[in-house]
């Protein structure tokens, strides 16, 4: 696949990076990424993945834009209040780069519909704010053989990790958090609060990790680091990382029998 002269010009500053190069840019252009959740994390993720040249984006969110969202959800303006987030996000993309193929799904993901909504993705990036949705997404990614990049934030804390539970030696998100959160009853940012810049840090870092996952085996930057959790502390201005091991008894990705 060849990039047009206009696309080569648009992404020139990225293509000249040796760790990405032309092969990496072509790979990004031919990839479909699904974003689940278009809020505080999904907003900067969408902006930076679009800027990086992802060719196809599927946007999933059933919420409407509210005034309180504008403190951290950077793709929306006051004119978007009352409109569906997925539709407003598509409008932002159309203004930013009309060549990106956009698939909008104004749906809430559940265990019953997750597989149908995620099928065909090269990578799923989950920025939702409840464990029930996250676990449904994780289980479906395992079943479909799709890598998952999970990003979460609250107050001054952030968390980003890539999972590939469909692989025999790699954990899934459920291996990390367990089964206790299958019910949709955990705290959200409405309960705990969130600094908008913290969402921006987590979202932009997640976008960086997404590029590394997508370019695994294609360019030097490709390093999925599956199972490695990055914990971000906004108050201490530091990050620490640790690895999650596969749980043989995990009901999402565990070994049969």
Short mmCIF file of C-alpha atoms in Angstrom, two decimals, residues 156-158 198 201 231-240:
data_model
loop_
_atom_site.label_atom_id
_atom_site.label_comp_id
_atom_site.label_asym_id
_atom_site.label_seq_id
_atom_site.Cartn_x
_atom_site.Cartn_y
_atom_site.Cartn_z
CA UNK A 156 -4.29 12.18 40.51
CA UNK A 157 -3.74 8.53 39.61
CA UNK A 158 -3.53 6.92 36.18
CA UNK A 198 -4.32 13.86 34.65
CA UNK A 201 -1.46 12.44 30.69
CA UNK A 231 0.97 3.36 37.29
CA UNK A 232 1.05 7.15 37.06
CA UNK A 233 1.13 9.46 40.08
CA UNK A 234 0.25 13.04 39.29
CA UNK A 235 1.02 14.35 42.78
CA UNK A 236 4.50 12.86 42.95
CA UNK A 237 5.09 13.39 39.21
CA UNK A 238 6.38 9.86 38.76
CA UNK A 239 5.53 6.51 37.20
CA UNK A 240 6.19 2.93 38.25
#
